[in-house]
XYZ file of C-alpha atoms in Angstrom:
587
model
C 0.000 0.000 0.000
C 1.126 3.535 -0.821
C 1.928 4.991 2.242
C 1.741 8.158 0.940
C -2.351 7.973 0.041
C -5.011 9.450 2.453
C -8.086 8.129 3.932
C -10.894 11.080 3.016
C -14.191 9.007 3.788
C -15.432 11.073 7.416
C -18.411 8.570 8.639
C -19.460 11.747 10.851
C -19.714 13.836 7.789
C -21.653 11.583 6.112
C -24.270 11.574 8.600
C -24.650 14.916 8.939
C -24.867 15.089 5.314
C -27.511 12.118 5.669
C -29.345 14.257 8.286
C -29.867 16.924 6.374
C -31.227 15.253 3.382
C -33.947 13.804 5.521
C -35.399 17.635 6.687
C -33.488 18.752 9.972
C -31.973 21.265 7.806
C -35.310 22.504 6.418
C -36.020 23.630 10.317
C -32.987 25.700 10.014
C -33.898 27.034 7.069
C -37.268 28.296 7.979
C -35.934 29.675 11.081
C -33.309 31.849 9.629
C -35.027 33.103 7.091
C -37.648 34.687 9.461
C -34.907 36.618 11.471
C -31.893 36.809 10.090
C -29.491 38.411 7.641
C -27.200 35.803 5.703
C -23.606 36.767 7.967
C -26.168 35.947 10.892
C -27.514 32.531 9.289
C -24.113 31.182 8.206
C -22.886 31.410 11.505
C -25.665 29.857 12.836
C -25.321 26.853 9.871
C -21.400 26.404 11.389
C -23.046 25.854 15.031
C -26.079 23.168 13.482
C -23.743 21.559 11.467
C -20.447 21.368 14.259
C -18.729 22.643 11.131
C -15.703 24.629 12.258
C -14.229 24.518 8.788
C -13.169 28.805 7.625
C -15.099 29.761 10.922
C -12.957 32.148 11.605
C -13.162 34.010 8.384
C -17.141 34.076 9.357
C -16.655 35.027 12.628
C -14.058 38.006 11.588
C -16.936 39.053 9.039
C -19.731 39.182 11.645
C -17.008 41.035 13.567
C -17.390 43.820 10.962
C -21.295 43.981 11.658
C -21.623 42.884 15.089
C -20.073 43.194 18.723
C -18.458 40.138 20.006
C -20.924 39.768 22.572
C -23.685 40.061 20.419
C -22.064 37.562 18.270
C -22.252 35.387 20.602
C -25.580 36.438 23.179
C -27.715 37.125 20.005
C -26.675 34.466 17.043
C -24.071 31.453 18.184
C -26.724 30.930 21.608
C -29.609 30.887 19.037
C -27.843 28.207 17.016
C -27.795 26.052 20.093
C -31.210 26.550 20.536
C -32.289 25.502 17.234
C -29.579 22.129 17.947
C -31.427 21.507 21.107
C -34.940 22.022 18.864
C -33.683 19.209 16.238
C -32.147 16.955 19.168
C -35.881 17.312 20.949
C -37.831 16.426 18.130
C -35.456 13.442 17.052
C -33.854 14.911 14.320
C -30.462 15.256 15.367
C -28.631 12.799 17.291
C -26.490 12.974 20.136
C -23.026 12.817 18.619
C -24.010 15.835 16.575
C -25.091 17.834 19.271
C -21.834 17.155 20.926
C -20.032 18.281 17.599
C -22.092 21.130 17.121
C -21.031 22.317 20.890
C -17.714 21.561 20.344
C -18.154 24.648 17.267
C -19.601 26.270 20.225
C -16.956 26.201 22.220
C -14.124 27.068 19.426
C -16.596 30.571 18.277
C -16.550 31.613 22.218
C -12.775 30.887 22.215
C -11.977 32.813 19.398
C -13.788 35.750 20.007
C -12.775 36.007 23.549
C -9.348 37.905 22.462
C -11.719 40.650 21.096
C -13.413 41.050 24.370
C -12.520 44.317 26.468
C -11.830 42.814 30.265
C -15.236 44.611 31.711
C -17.460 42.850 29.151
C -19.513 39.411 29.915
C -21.212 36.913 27.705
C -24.908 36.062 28.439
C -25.100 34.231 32.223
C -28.559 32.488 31.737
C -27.971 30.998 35.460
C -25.277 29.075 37.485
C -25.486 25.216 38.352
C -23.372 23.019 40.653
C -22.915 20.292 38.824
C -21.184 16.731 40.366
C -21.560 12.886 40.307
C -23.081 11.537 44.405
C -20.389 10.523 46.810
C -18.790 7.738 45.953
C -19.995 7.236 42.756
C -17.028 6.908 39.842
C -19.153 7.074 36.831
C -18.808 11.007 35.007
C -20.256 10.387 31.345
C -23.934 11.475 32.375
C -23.160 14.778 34.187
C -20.023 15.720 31.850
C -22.833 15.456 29.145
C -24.786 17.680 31.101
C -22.274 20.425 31.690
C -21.239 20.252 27.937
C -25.002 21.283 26.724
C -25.634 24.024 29.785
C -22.012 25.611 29.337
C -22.761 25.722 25.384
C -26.075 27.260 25.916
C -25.175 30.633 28.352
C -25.021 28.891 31.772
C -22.236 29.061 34.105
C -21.491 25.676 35.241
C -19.393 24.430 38.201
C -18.153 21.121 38.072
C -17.298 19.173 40.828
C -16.335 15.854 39.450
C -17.274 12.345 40.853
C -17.245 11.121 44.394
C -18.690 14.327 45.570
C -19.721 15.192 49.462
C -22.881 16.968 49.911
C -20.801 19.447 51.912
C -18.610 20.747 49.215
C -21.777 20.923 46.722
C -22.878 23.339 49.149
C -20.174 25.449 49.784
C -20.110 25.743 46.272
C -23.331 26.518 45.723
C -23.145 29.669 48.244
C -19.998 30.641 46.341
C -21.028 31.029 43.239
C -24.334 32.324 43.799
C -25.778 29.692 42.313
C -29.287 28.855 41.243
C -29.224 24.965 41.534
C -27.100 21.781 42.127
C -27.431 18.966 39.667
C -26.275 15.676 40.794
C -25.783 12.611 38.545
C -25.300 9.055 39.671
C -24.873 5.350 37.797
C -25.862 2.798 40.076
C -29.178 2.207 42.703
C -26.663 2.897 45.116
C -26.439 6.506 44.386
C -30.330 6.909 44.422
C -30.182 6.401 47.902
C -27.297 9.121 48.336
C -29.417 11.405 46.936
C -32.328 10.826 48.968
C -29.731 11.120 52.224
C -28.475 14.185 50.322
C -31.997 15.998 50.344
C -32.974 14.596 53.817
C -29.611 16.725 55.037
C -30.391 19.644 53.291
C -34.268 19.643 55.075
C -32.292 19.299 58.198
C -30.071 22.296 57.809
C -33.151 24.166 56.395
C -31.737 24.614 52.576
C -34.388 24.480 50.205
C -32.193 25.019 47.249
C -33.496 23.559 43.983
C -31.893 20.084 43.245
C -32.077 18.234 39.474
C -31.576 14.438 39.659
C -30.304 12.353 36.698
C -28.741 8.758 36.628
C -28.961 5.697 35.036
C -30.851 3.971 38.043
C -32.956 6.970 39.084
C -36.554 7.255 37.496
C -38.959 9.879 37.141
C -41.472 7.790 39.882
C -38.716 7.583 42.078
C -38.304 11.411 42.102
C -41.692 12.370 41.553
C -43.602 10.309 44.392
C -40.533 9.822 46.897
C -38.267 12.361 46.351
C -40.680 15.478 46.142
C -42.601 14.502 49.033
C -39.400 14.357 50.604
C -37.998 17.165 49.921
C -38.915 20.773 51.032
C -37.449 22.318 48.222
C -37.865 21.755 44.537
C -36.768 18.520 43.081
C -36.531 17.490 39.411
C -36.145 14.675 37.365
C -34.072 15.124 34.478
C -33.791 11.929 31.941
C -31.241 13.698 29.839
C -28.773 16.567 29.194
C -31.877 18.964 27.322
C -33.826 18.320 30.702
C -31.718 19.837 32.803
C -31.345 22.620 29.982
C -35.370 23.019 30.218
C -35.368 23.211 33.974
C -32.549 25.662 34.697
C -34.416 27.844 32.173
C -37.646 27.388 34.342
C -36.494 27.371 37.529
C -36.517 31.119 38.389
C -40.193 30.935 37.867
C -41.128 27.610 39.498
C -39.485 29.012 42.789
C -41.892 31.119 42.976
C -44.786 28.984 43.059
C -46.479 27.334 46.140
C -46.004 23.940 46.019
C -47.907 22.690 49.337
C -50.647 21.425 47.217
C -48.824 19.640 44.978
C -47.013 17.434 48.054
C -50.351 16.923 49.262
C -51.066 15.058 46.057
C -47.890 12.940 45.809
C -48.241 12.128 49.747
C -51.636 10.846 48.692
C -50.097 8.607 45.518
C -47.340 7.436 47.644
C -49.811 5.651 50.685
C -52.123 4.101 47.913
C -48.970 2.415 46.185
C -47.752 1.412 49.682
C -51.473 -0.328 50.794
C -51.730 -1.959 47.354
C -48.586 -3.634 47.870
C -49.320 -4.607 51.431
C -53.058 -5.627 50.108
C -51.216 -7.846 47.108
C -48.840 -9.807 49.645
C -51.511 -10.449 52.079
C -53.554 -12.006 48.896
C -50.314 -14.464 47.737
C -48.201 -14.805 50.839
C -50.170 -18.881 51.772
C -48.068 -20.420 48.896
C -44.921 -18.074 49.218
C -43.028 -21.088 51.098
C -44.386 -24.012 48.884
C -42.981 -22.261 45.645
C -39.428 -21.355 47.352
C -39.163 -24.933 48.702
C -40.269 -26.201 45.176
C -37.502 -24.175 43.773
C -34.958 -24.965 46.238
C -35.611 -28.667 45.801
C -34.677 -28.743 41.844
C -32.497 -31.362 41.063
C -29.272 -30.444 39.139
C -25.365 -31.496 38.755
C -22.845 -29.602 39.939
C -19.822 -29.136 37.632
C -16.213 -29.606 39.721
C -14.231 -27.059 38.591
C -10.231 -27.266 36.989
C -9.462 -25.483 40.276
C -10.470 -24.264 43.775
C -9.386 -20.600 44.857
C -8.544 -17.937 42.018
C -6.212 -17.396 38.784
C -4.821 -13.926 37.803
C -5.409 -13.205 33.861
C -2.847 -10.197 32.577
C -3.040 -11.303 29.056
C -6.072 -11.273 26.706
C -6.731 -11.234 23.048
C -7.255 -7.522 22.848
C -8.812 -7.731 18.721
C -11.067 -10.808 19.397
C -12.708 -9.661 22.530
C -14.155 -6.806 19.971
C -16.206 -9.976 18.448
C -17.898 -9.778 21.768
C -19.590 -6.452 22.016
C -22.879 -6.265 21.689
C -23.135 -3.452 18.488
C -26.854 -2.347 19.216
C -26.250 -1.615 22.644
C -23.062 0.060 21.374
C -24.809 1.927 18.995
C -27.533 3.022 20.682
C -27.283 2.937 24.341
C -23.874 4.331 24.460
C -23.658 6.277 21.430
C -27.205 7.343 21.351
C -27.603 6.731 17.681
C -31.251 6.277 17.771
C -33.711 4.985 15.072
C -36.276 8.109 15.072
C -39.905 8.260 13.416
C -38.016 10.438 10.811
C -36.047 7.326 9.528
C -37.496 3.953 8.121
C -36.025 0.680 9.128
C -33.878 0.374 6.018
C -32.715 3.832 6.400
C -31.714 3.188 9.750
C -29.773 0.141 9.205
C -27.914 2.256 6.159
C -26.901 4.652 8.557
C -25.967 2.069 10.962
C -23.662 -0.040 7.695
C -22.124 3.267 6.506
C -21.545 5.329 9.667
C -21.607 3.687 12.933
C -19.938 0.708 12.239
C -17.005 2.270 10.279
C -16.796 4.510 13.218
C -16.405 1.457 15.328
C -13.930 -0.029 12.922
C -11.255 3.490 13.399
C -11.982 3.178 17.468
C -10.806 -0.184 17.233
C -7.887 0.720 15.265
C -7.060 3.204 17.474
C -7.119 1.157 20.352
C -5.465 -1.446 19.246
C -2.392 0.599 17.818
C -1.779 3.074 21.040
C -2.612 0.140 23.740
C -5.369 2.006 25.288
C -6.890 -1.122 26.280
C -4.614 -3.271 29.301
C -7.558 -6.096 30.006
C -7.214 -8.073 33.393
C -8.812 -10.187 35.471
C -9.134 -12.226 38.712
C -11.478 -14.909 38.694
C -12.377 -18.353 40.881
C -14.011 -21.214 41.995
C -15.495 -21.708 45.634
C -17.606 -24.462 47.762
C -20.808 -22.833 48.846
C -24.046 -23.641 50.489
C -27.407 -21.361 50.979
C -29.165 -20.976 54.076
C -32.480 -18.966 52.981
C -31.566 -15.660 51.492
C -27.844 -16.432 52.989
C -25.116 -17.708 50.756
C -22.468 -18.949 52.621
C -18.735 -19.153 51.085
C -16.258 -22.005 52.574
C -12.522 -22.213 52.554
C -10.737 -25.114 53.733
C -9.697 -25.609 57.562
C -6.255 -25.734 57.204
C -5.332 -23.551 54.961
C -3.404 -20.137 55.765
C -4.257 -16.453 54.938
C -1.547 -16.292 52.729
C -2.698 -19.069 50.125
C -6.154 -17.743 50.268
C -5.821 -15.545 46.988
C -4.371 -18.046 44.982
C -5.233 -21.721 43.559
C -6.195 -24.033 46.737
C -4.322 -27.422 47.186
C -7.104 -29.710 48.042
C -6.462 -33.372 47.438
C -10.334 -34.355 46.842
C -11.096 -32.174 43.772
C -14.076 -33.504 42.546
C -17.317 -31.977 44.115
C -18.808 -35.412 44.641
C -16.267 -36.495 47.065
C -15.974 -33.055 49.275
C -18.233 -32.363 52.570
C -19.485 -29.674 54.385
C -16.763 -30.942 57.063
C -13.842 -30.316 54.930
C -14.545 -26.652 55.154
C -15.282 -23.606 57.231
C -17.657 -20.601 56.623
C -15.673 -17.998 55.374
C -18.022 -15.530 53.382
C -21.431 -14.854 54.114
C -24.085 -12.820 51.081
C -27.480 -11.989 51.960
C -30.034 -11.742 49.071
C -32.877 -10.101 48.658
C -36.002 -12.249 47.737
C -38.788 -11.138 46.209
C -41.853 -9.843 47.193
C -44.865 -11.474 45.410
C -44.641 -13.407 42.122
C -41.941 -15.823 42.158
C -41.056 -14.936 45.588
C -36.993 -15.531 43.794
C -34.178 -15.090 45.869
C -30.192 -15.577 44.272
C -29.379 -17.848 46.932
C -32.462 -20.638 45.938
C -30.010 -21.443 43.165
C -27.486 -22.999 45.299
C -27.985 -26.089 47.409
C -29.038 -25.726 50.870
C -26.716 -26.240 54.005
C -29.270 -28.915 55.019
C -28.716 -31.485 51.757
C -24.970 -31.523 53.101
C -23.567 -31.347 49.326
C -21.429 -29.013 48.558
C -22.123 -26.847 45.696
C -20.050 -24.133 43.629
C -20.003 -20.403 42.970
C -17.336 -18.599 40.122
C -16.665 -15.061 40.911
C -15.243 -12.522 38.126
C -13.535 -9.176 38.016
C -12.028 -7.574 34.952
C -10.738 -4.351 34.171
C -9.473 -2.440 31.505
C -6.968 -0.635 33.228
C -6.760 3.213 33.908
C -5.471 4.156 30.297
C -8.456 3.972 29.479
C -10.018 6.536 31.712
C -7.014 8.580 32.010
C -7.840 8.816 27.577
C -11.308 9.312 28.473
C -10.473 12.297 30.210
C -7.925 13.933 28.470
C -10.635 13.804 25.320
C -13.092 15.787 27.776
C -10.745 18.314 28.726
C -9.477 18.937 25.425
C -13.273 19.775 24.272
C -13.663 16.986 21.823
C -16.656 16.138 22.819
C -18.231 13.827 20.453
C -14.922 11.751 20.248
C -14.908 11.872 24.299
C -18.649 10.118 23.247
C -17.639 7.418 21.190
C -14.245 6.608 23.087
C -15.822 6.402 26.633
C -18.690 4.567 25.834
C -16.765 2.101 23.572
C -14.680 1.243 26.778
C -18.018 0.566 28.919
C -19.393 -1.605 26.502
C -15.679 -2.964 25.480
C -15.584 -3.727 29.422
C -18.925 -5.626 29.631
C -17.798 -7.814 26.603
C -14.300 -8.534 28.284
C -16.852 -9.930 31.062
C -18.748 -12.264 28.598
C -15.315 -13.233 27.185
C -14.221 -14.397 30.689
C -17.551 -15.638 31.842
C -17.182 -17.908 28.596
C -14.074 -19.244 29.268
C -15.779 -20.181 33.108
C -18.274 -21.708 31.078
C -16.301 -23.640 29.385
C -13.855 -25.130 31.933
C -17.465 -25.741 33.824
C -18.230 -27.852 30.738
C -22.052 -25.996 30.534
C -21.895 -25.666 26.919
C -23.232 -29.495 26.621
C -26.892 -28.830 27.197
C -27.271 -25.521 24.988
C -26.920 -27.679 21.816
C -24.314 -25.253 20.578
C -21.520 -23.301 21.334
C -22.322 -20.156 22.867
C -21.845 -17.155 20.313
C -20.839 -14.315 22.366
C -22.684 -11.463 22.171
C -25.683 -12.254 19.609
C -26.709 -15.097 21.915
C -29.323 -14.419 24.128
C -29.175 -16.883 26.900
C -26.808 -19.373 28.285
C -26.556 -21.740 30.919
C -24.197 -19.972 33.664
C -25.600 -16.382 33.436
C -23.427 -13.500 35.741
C -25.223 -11.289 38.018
C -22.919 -8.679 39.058
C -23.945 -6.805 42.589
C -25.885 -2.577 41.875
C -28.507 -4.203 39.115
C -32.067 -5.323 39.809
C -31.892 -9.005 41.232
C -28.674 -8.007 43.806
C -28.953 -4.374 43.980
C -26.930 -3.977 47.056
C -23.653 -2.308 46.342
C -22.348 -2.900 49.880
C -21.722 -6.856 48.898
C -19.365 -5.765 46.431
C -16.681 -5.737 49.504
C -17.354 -8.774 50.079
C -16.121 -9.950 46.056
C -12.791 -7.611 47.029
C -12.208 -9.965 50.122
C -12.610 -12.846 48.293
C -10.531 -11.874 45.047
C -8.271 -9.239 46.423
C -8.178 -7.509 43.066
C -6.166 -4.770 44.030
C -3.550 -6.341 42.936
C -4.678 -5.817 39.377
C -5.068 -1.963 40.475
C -8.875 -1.885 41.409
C -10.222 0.174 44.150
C -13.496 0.653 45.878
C -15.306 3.916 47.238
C -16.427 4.151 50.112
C -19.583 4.128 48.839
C -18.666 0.785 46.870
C -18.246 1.278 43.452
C -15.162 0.099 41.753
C -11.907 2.570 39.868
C -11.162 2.361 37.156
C -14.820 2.967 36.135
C -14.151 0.319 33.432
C -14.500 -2.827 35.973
C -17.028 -4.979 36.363
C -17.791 -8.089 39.177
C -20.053 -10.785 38.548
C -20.942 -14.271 40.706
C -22.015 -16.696 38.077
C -24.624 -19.243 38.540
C -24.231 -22.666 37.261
C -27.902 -23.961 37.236
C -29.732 -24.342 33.675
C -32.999 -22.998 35.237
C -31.289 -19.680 36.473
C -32.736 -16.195 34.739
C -32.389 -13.027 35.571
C -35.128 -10.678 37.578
C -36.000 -8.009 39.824
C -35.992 -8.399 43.660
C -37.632 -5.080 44.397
């Protein structure tokens, strides 16, 4: 190959291109021609299309006509707004908003040299802006801080692993009008509820917006605002928060006694319906666990006992293992719209997102930005209700705990409850009605005296990653910060199916499936993970319990206090051996 010869196909210019052949660009047109003159509407085009190509010959231009504040008060803010139109309606997608606020960002950067030292761009407002204590995971509220800082609002950002205290002092010392706090996990719900239960107790009713992965508008709207003596919002996105910093000068003003009345009201008849519903179905609740419980099964003996360090992985096959249309549009928020048909969407999918995924991977692969590891292992278990007790042998020390174990009876068959001591103990929660499911009814009870077996997983991708991640962020490259970060999230989860296939494997559980499992594109598998924060174990406080177990600090992971792992790009998992196993919901 000629080394000398360019690559000039830009997937993100082709989509914009693609976007505006399908109308978002006929908004723009109608808008502009109503109000403005054509120095005005090109600069505005530069902002809608994140086109930074000759801006500054436009911007010196305007400079001829307009003040710099004007320039940008009066025409770059009203291209945002017409971006945050398009994104609203679902004709612009995400990474496009993020380039178009990266062209944002250059135009006030450039035309801050012409500003005299007295003079001040539009201040719509001021938020605090920071992820809950403990919590590691930024993407959410850095998204949030890109669209308010690109649309006039002052925003002060705090970072992760924030303390209620220094949100406040913050908040005071800025003047602010409201703190925003973002959060991944369930865990970090329930910081926010302490969070607003502190500020009721110091008598600070300042106005709080709530996003997060786990957090729902319910949640907010029937706990939270009842809760809380000031106002509360529920913000699903980046635009939300946009919508209620613009409304919140007015909303403050309101009196919203009756409106707590109402939610008070909601919130008892949800709590008697569920109290009526278990009443109705608790007489079988025992039969069906005991049923459950009961299920015959074989327990595969592992290769080992204890746990195996992994600090080499095939870095370009484990990219066979992420799941593309959570990729796509989970983490890159490349949605199918009403706007596009099905084939349409799948074009733009084939032509865009995919070659996109294809120079990421490049990328990756050619500056090591990916360092996989993992710890993983094999332990004797029993349950004991919603208890799931862990064994280690008698006799062995501390110091050969976190390593393989020498036992000289191997194969589960031949072990006993008498071999062993408790070492770890989990507690489950079981669910309320339905199924009345509980994790720990998929692992032989203490009282059938056979010993059954639990594998435990942690992998990482190392801090390059998020130390990249970062650098992208502060450097204003926003979309790529985008497509990087949540390429290493979903790169992370598929490092965890890679591993939890390999488990599978040495478990020989591929035998009843009928085929070989087919990483991501297959649906189900015998020896699912369950890692601790999502619905069936939502308790983040068990994932200490994993750390003692595995001791994977020695592959450089941490935990907050609040129990979330660093690097952000970890995951844990227990893995259940049983054929019947699925996942669920214990609340």
């Amino acid at each position: 190959m000629d080394k000398k010869l360019k690559c000039i196909y830009d997937p993100l210019k082709e989509l914009i291109e693609y976007f505006e052949k399908i109308g978002s660009s006929d908004i723009t047109k109608s808008t502009l021609n109503k109000h403005f003159q054509p120095t005005d509407k090109i600069l505005i085009n530069h902002i809608v299309e994140g086109n930074k190509s000759d801006i500054e010959k436009d911007l010196i231009k305007a400079l001829r006509i307009y003040s710099p504040l004007e320039i940008i008060n009066e025409i770059l803010l009203e291209g945002m707004k017409i971006v945050g139109e398009l994104f609203s309606s679902g004709k612009m997608q995400l990474p496009f908003v993020l380039q178009s606020a990266e062209c944002m960002k250059y135009c006030v950067e450039y035309l801050e040299q012409f500003l005299d030292k007295s003079s001040k761009s539009v201040c719509k407002g001021v938020i605090i802006l920071a992820t809950v204590k403990g919590d590691v995971h930024d993407i959410g509220k850095n998204l949030v801080d890109i669209i308010l800082s690109n649309n006039g609002y002052k925003v002060v950002n705090l970072g992760i692993k924030c303390p209620l205290e220094k949100m406040i002092d913050a908040y005071f010392e800025h003047n602010a009008d409201a703190i925003g706090m973002s959060g991944l996990l369930v865990k970090s719900t329930f910081v926010m509820k302490e969070n607003l239960e502190i500020l009721n107790k110091r008598n600070l009713n300042i106005p709080v917006i709530l996003g997060g992965a786990a957090l729902t508008r319910k949640f907010v709207e029937t706990e939270l605002r009842t809760l809380y003596n000031g106002l509360v919002f529920y913000a699903k996105d980046a635009f939300d928060g946009l919508k209620y910093m613009s409304k919140i000068p007015d909303i403050r003003k309101e009196d919203i006694s009756n409106r707590t009345k109402e939610f008070i009201y909601v919130k008892n008849i949800i709590i008697e319906k569920e109290i009526s519903d278990d009443n109705k179905i608790s007489i079988s609740k025992e039969e069906i666990i005991r049923n459950r419980v009961n299920t015959e099964c074989n327990i595969p003996t592992p290769p080992f006992w204890g746990c195996r360090i992994v600090e080499q992985f095939p870095v370009e096959k484990i990219f066979d293992y992420i799941n593309e249309k959570i990729l796509f549009a989970g983490r890159w928020k490349i949605n199918k719209t009403k706007d596009i048909s099905e084939k349409e969407y799948n074009n733009l999918i084939n032509t865009v997102a995919k070659p996109k995924l294809r120079e990421l991977k490049s990328q990756v692969i050619g500056k090591n930005l990916f360092t996989p590891k993992a710890i993983y292992g094999y332990y004797p278990c029993n349950s004991e209700k919603e208890d799931l007790i862990i064994y280690k042998p008698k006799s062995i020390k501390d110091d050969k705990l976190f390593s393989e174990w020498e036992i000289k009876k191997r194969n589960i068959k031949e072990l006993k409850q008498s071999d062993f001591v408790e070492w770890k103990s989990i507690k489950f929660p079981r669910q309320k009605s339905g199924s009345f499911l509980c994790i720990s009814d998929y692992f032989k009870p203490i009282e059938s005296e056979l010993i059954d077996l639990i594998p435990i997983q942690i992998v990482t991708l190392g801090h390059k990653a998020t130390e990249y991640s970062n650098e992208l962020y502060k450097q204003n490259k926003y979309q790529e910060y985008l497509f990087f970060h949540g390429l290493a999230i979903e790169y992370t989860e598929a490092l965890a199916d890679y591993l939890n296939e390999q488990i599978r494997k040495e478990l020989n559980l591929f035998k009843d499936e009928g085929k070989e499992y087919q990483g991501a594109e297959k649906k189900f598998h015998q020896g699912i993970r369950f890692s601790f924060g999502y619905p069936a174990c939502p308790d983040l406080e068990n994932t200490q319990i994993i750390f003692d177990i595995l001791m994977p600090e020695r592959i450089g992971i941490t935990l907050t206090e609040e129990f979330q792992m660093v690097p952000e790009q970890s995951t844990n998992a227990i893995i259940i051996h049983r054929k019947d196993a699925k996942y669920f919901s214990a609340g």
